Amino acid sequence: MKQRVLMKGNEAIAEAAIRAGCRFFFGYPITPQNELPEYMSRRLPEVGGTFVQAESEVSAINMVYGAAGAGARVMTSSSSPGISLKQEGISYMAGAQLPAVIVNIVRGGPGLGSIQPGQGDYFQSVKGGGHGDYRLVVLAPANLQEAVDLVTEAFDIADLYRNPVLILGDGLLGQMMEPVEFRQSTPRELPAKDWATTGLCNHNGQKNVINSLVLHAIDLEAHNIHLQEKYALIKVAEQKAELLHCDDAELVVVAYGSTARIVKTAIAQLRDQGHRVGLLRPISLWPFPEDAFAKVMPVAKDFLCVEMSAGQMVEDVKLVVNGARPVHFYGRMGGIVPTPNEIATQVLQIMGVK
Amino acid sequence: MNSLWHHRVSIITGSYGSGKTEVAINLSLAKRSFYGNEAIVSLIDVDIVNLYFRSRDKFEELAKRGIHVIAPAGDLRHADLPALPASISGSLHDTQQQVVLDVGGDPAGATVLGRYQADLPEGSYDMILVVNPYRPYTDNVDAMQRLISAIESKSRLRITALCNNSNLMGFTTPEDLLRGQDLLGELEVRTGLPTAFVSCVPAIAPAVSVMLPNVPVLQLGLYMLPPWATGNNYAGEV
Amino acid sequence: MAKVTFNEERCKGCELCIHVCPVKIVIMQKKFNKRGFNPAGVSDMSKCIACAACARICPDVVISVDK
Amino acid sequence: MVKVFDCPKSLTDMPTHYCPGCTHGIIHRLIAEVIDELGIADKAVGVAPVGCAVLAYNYFVCDMQEAAHGRAPAVATGIKRVVPEGVVFTYQGDGDLASIGCAEIVHAAARGELITTVFVNNGIYGMTGGQMAPTTLPGDKTSTSPYGRDTKKQGFPIRVSEMLATLDGPAYIARVSVHNVANIVKAKRAIKKAFEYQIAGKGFTLVEVLSTCPTNWGLTPKESLEKVQRDMMPYFPLGDYKDIEAGEKK
């Protein structure tokens, strides 16, 4: 039989985390990501792990802070309003350089919004939803196999750079089902967690302190410079993008996550009709895949960014394209998912096809 | 009667992600087609566990095909509130109606049935456990048996038959259903429950019929497709 | 022979030790320590009974006691 | 000669930043003495709060984490779940624990989290400039209750020990004071018992310590100790509020 299992997105992400060695999960219920903590509550005890339903998202992320500080592979998940609550803890973790994986199964906003899928949390994810100068590595899978693979890799990236990694999904990805296969990520050499607060007896009596408070301006600037140097390394090493039909594409559609899959269907239709259209799908939203843009620039005449938002990633596309080509935008909001036909219509309009 | 059902009320239950909603929709359509255009067929969405891909999402499309979908109305249709419509009891008692209940997954989803226990005396309904052994927690017979006990305990109803819905979505082969039937065969022996039918997409239905000649096949037109899918045999991309 | 030792550089001059000494031998010294506080000290060590009350109330672990 | 009293090994040499006469220093020392006596310095992990004790991580010779304001019990939960053989404590003031971190402490206690919380209650926000705390006494003037705390407008002080003692998760909850030597000795006994209960896996433990703020109270250190006895103790009575080995008080 096949090694594949049919899983719901939220479950697949949870199982992938467990297979990546995550043994601690702290969360709080919110739709549409509930299957993730539910699965964890059932599965973690089977592998000797710990699940705690926290009293709030605020508490959950701070439990993650404590557990990550004690050297564990640890995860939390939530959906948009809950992720907003976690921002305080995320900023502290970035400041204290703690590795962990955070999952956001995005729903419609602002405020309580709806439980339908959305992509309105892009700014919050890549520009820093919490206070201070920090970056999260943000990975946006478009299908469940990729979600599984990226979650596996996310733990390594987090440990390698001592930085939180955000998996940015959306309600569709969390709720849909697809067959997945669990496989190892390419092994990376990871540093020992000799900084973890596990008690002096566990690290030769050297006192460890997990902290983000740096009172002296000179010291805090030095700490920030260190963070920025780390982010510069990540920017070079961790860009990920998929290019589809871009070799001869006059129009390149830029889309991530579920939206990119709909774009693929639209592009298949357009290609059948002979139109030279391609897809650039950022997989790492931070670092933004600038290298991939460099590859498509020689041929591309126009860019069209499609999002389930009022236009957030499009700002990064414009920064990269830097005025060299027109950057168009098409977005739907409120939980409305664009159809392949809508997208094809936009493309044809830009290409001047009647 | 028909080999897919014995009673007016068919309750579709199972672990979540087993494919209950597709089975429930297609069973409703089968009832409609069996009893003809005059028949009232109600599909009752009592899935208070799941959020997306619920039968209520296909309200208009199913209405055109003569299926009356009973689900929370208006804004509540898009909410994650356990707001059950008042008309459910009426449909369960209306002997003129054919009824299919699309129940939420797992014992958690089946709990809501306990609330209708008085409306569902034993012997008045089929309660079908949809099984997909390619799902976690239903990949072996022990687990399936545990699921049956848990659903029966929560719903306070008896499961009467099994549905073999072995699938890996578009990657499903007839052999996958055959392998699933091996497990269900063992489950039949242990529980005494018969397999009411196997369910699969039309493309592989003929091959499945050949391999499993003694089990009726419910062909599944797929309704719960993601927005990028085209065609009935959507495979996804892996 | 009881003896209290004051680590004068740690002393913040809060005077709590003066008030708890049962034999009233703890006093504030006139001099200043490097941090600018008048440190506490003992006027007549021979009266010390090594009760350690001064050490126990001291918020700054200035005082050690021997007997 | 024999040592009658010396600086505990679990305190670093670094002089504390606390104002002269502030009893934080006494409470730090008591914790360090307990860590020494129980021989747990090599497996203790402390969590520092936001408040005057924000720099507490500098003063203990054990692993430390600095938590966001009020979140120490959640951080300690994360640590303890990862290092169950460790001895985990939080050190929190009244703003941190009884105001912004009210949810965290209640739920850590309700879960029976195997941690020890030392709750320093001086009825005021020292760090930020003497604002009203959830434990500020009725009538007391602070920089945000300049007319004196009016219970009609600003509500009543929270008695944390009494409140948490109603939960089933805690094994030991006591309120102690450090306003004189006899009570300092009792306070240490309570803190030691709390750590011992944690180590024995009995449940959540909390010791509330009535403390002073000479600077923001505008009193000398000696007058501050007198205020604890005269004003605070009648509102916040000392004693064991929960001890699963001894039954409950009241």
GROMACS .gro file of N, CA and C in nm, chain A residues 131-193:
model
  189
  131HIS      N    1   0.610   4.453   1.900
  131HIS     CA    2   0.692   4.574   1.906
  131HIS      C    3   0.840   4.543   1.882
  132GLY      N    4   0.909   4.641   1.832
  132GLY     CA    5   1.054   4.631   1.818
  132GLY      C    6   1.096   4.584   1.680
  133ASP      N    7   1.226   4.595   1.654
  133ASP     CA    8   1.285   4.555   1.526
  133ASP      C    9   1.313   4.406   1.528
  134TYR      N   10   1.224   4.329   1.471
  134TYR     CA   11   1.253   4.185   1.465
  134TYR      C   12   1.188   4.125   1.343
  135ARG      N   13   1.230   4.008   1.308
  135ARG     CA   14   1.174   3.935   1.196
  135ARG      C   15   1.141   3.793   1.238
  136LEU      N   16   1.033   3.742   1.184
  136LEU     CA   17   1.006   3.599   1.192
  136LEU      C   18   1.038   3.541   1.056
  137VAL      N   19   1.085   3.418   1.053
  137VAL     CA   20   1.086   3.346   0.926
  137VAL      C   21   0.942   3.304   0.901
  138VAL      N   22   0.886   3.341   0.786
  138VAL     CA   23   0.745   3.313   0.757
  138VAL      C   24   0.735   3.222   0.636
  139LEU      N   25   0.679   3.105   0.656
  139LEU     CA   26   0.668   3.007   0.548
  139LEU      C   27   0.520   2.983   0.517
  140ALA      N   28   0.486   2.989   0.388
  140ALA     CA   29   0.345   2.981   0.347
  140ALA      C   30   0.324   2.864   0.252
  141PRO      N   31   0.283   2.750   0.304
  141PRO     CA   32   0.258   2.635   0.216
  141PRO      C   33   0.131   2.653   0.134
  142ALA      N   34   0.129   2.585   0.018
  142ALA     CA   35   0.011   2.594  -0.070
  142ALA      C   36  -0.063   2.461  -0.078
  143ASN      N   37  -0.002   2.355  -0.031
  143ASN     CA   38  -0.075   2.228  -0.026
  143ASN      C   39  -0.029   2.153   0.098
  144LEU      N   40  -0.097   2.044   0.128
  144LEU     CA   41  -0.071   1.980   0.256
  144LEU      C   42   0.064   1.910   0.260
  145GLN      N   43   0.107   1.855   0.146
  145GLN     CA   44   0.239   1.793   0.146
  145GLN      C   45   0.345   1.897   0.176
  146GLU      N   46   0.327   2.014   0.114
  146GLU     CA   47   0.424   2.120   0.139
  146GLU      C   48   0.416   2.168   0.285
  147ALA      N   49   0.294   2.173   0.338
  147ALA     CA   50   0.277   2.213   0.478
  147ALA      C   51   0.355   2.119   0.569
  148VAL      N   52   0.341   1.990   0.542
  148VAL     CA   53   0.411   1.888   0.621
  148VAL      C   54   0.563   1.907   0.609
  149ASP      N   55   0.609   1.926   0.486
  149ASP     CA   56   0.754   1.940   0.465
  149ASP      C   57   0.807   2.068   0.530
  150LEU      N   58   0.731   2.176   0.517
  150LEU     CA   59   0.778   2.304   0.571
  150LEU      C   60   0.778   2.305   0.725
  151VAL      N   61   0.677   2.240   0.784
  151VAL     CA   62   0.675   2.234   0.930
  151VAL      C   63   0.798   2.158   0.979
  152THR      N   64   0.829   2.049   0.911
  152THR     CA   65   0.947   1.971   0.948
  152THR      C   66   1.071   2.058   0.943
  153GLU      N   67   1.084   2.133   0.833
  153GLU     CA   68   1.201   2.217   0.815
  153GLU      C   69   1.200   2.336   0.911
  154ALA      N   70   1.080   2.384   0.942
  154ALA     CA   71   1.067   2.503   1.027
  154ALA      C   72   1.136   2.485   1.161
  155PHE      N   73   1.125   2.365   1.218
  155PHE     CA   74   1.190   2.340   1.347
  155PHE      C   75   1.342   2.351   1.336
  156ASP      N   76   1.394   2.302   1.222
  156ASP     CA   77   1.539   2.313   1.201
  156ASP      C   78   1.581   2.458   1.184
  157ILE      N   79   1.503   2.532   1.105
  157ILE     CA   80   1.536   2.673   1.081
  157ILE      C   81   1.532   2.749   1.214
  158ALA      N   82   1.429   2.721   1.294
  158ALA     CA   83   1.416   2.788   1.423
  158ALA      C   84   1.537   2.760   1.511
  159ASP      N   85   1.578   2.633   1.518
  159ASP     CA   86   1.691   2.596   1.603
  159ASP      C   87   1.822   2.652   1.549
  160LEU      N   88   1.836   2.650   1.417
  160LEU     CA   89   1.961   2.696   1.356
  160LEU      C   90   1.986   2.843   1.386
  161TYR      N   91   1.881   2.924   1.371
  161TYR     CA   92   1.900   3.069   1.388
  161TYR      C   93   1.853   3.120   1.525
  162ARG      N   94   1.803   3.031   1.608
  162ARG     CA   95   1.744   3.074   1.737
  162ARG      C   96   1.642   3.184   1.712
  163ASN      N   97   1.543   3.151   1.631
  163ASN     CA   98   1.443   3.252   1.596
  163ASN      C   99   1.307   3.184   1.576
  164PRO      N  100   1.198   3.248   1.617
  164PRO     CA  101   1.067   3.187   1.592
  164PRO      C  102   1.038   3.181   1.441
  165VAL      N  103   0.972   3.073   1.401
  165VAL     CA  104   0.930   3.056   1.262
  165VAL      C  105   0.778   3.049   1.259
  166LEU      N  106   0.719   3.125   1.169
  166LEU     CA  107   0.573   3.127   1.156
  166LEU      C  108   0.530   3.050   1.032
  167ILE      N  109   0.440   2.955   1.050
  167ILE     CA  110   0.378   2.889   0.936
  167ILE      C  111   0.248   2.964   0.910
  168LEU      N  112   0.241   3.028   0.793
  168LEU     CA  113   0.122   3.109   0.761
  168LEU      C  114   0.033   3.030   0.666
  169GLY      N  115  -0.072   2.975   0.721
  169GLY     CA  116  -0.170   2.904   0.638
  169GLY      C  117  -0.294   2.989   0.627
  170ASP      N  118  -0.402   2.930   0.581
  170ASP     CA  119  -0.531   2.999   0.588
  170ASP      C  120  -0.636   2.893   0.613
  171GLY      N  121  -0.758   2.937   0.636
  171GLY     CA  122  -0.864   2.844   0.673
  171GLY      C  123  -0.878   2.729   0.575
  172LEU      N  124  -0.862   2.759   0.447
  172LEU     CA  125  -0.876   2.653   0.346
  172LEU      C  126  -0.771   2.544   0.368
  173LEU      N  127  -0.648   2.587   0.387
  173LEU     CA  128  -0.539   2.493   0.405
  173LEU      C  129  -0.560   2.411   0.533
  174GLY      N  130  -0.610   2.478   0.637
  174GLY     CA  131  -0.631   2.408   0.764
  174GLY      C  132  -0.743   2.306   0.755
  175GLN      N  133  -0.847   2.340   0.678
  175GLN     CA  134  -0.968   2.258   0.677
  175GLN      C  135  -0.973   2.155   0.565
  176MET      N  136  -0.894   2.174   0.459
  176MET     CA  137  -0.904   2.082   0.345
  176MET      C  138  -0.833   1.951   0.375
  177MET      N  139  -0.866   1.851   0.294
  177MET     CA  140  -0.801   1.722   0.310
  177MET      C  141  -0.723   1.687   0.186
  178GLU      N  142  -0.608   1.623   0.209
  178GLU     CA  143  -0.525   1.575   0.100
  178GLU      C  144  -0.439   1.460   0.152
  179PRO      N  145  -0.399   1.372   0.061
  179PRO     CA  146  -0.307   1.268   0.105
  179PRO      C  147  -0.168   1.328   0.126
  180VAL      N  148  -0.102   1.287   0.231
  180VAL     CA  149   0.033   1.336   0.258
  180VAL      C  150   0.125   1.220   0.293
  181GLU      N  151   0.251   1.246   0.279
  181GLU     CA  152   0.354   1.149   0.312
  181GLU      C  153   0.448   1.218   0.408
  182PHE      N  154   0.484   1.152   0.517
  182PHE     CA  155   0.576   1.215   0.613
  182PHE      C  156   0.718   1.172   0.583
  183ARG      N  157   0.802   1.269   0.557
  183ARG     CA  158   0.941   1.237   0.521
  183ARG      C  159   1.036   1.331   0.592
  184GLN      N  160   1.160   1.291   0.600
  184GLN     CA  161   1.263   1.370   0.668
  184GLN      C  162   1.298   1.493   0.585
  185SER      N  163   1.332   1.601   0.655
  185SER     CA  164   1.385   1.716   0.582
  185SER      C  165   1.535   1.693   0.560
  186THR      N  166   1.591   1.768   0.466
  186THR     CA  167   1.736   1.761   0.444
  186THR      C  168   1.805   1.795   0.576
  187PRO      N  169   1.889   1.706   0.624
  187PRO     CA  170   1.946   1.733   0.756
  187PRO      C  171   2.034   1.859   0.757
  188ARG      N  172   2.024   1.934   0.861
  188ARG     CA  173   2.108   2.052   0.878
  188ARG      C  174   2.189   2.031   1.004
  189GLU      N  175   2.306   2.090   1.008
  189GLU     CA  176   2.385   2.081   1.130
  189GLU      C  177   2.335   2.186   1.227
  190LEU      N  178   2.284   2.140   1.339
  190LEU     CA  179   2.222   2.234   1.432
  190LEU      C  180   2.310   2.255   1.554
  191PRO      N  181   2.317   2.379   1.601
  191PRO     CA  182   2.401   2.406   1.718
  191PRO      C  183   2.338   2.345   1.844
  192ALA      N  184   2.422   2.311   1.941
  192ALA     CA  185   2.373   2.259   2.068
  192ALA      C  186   2.301   2.372   2.143
  193LYS      N  187   2.198   2.336   2.217
  193LYS     CA  188   2.124   2.438   2.293
  193LYS      C  189   2.190   2.456   2.430
   0.00000   0.00000   0.00000
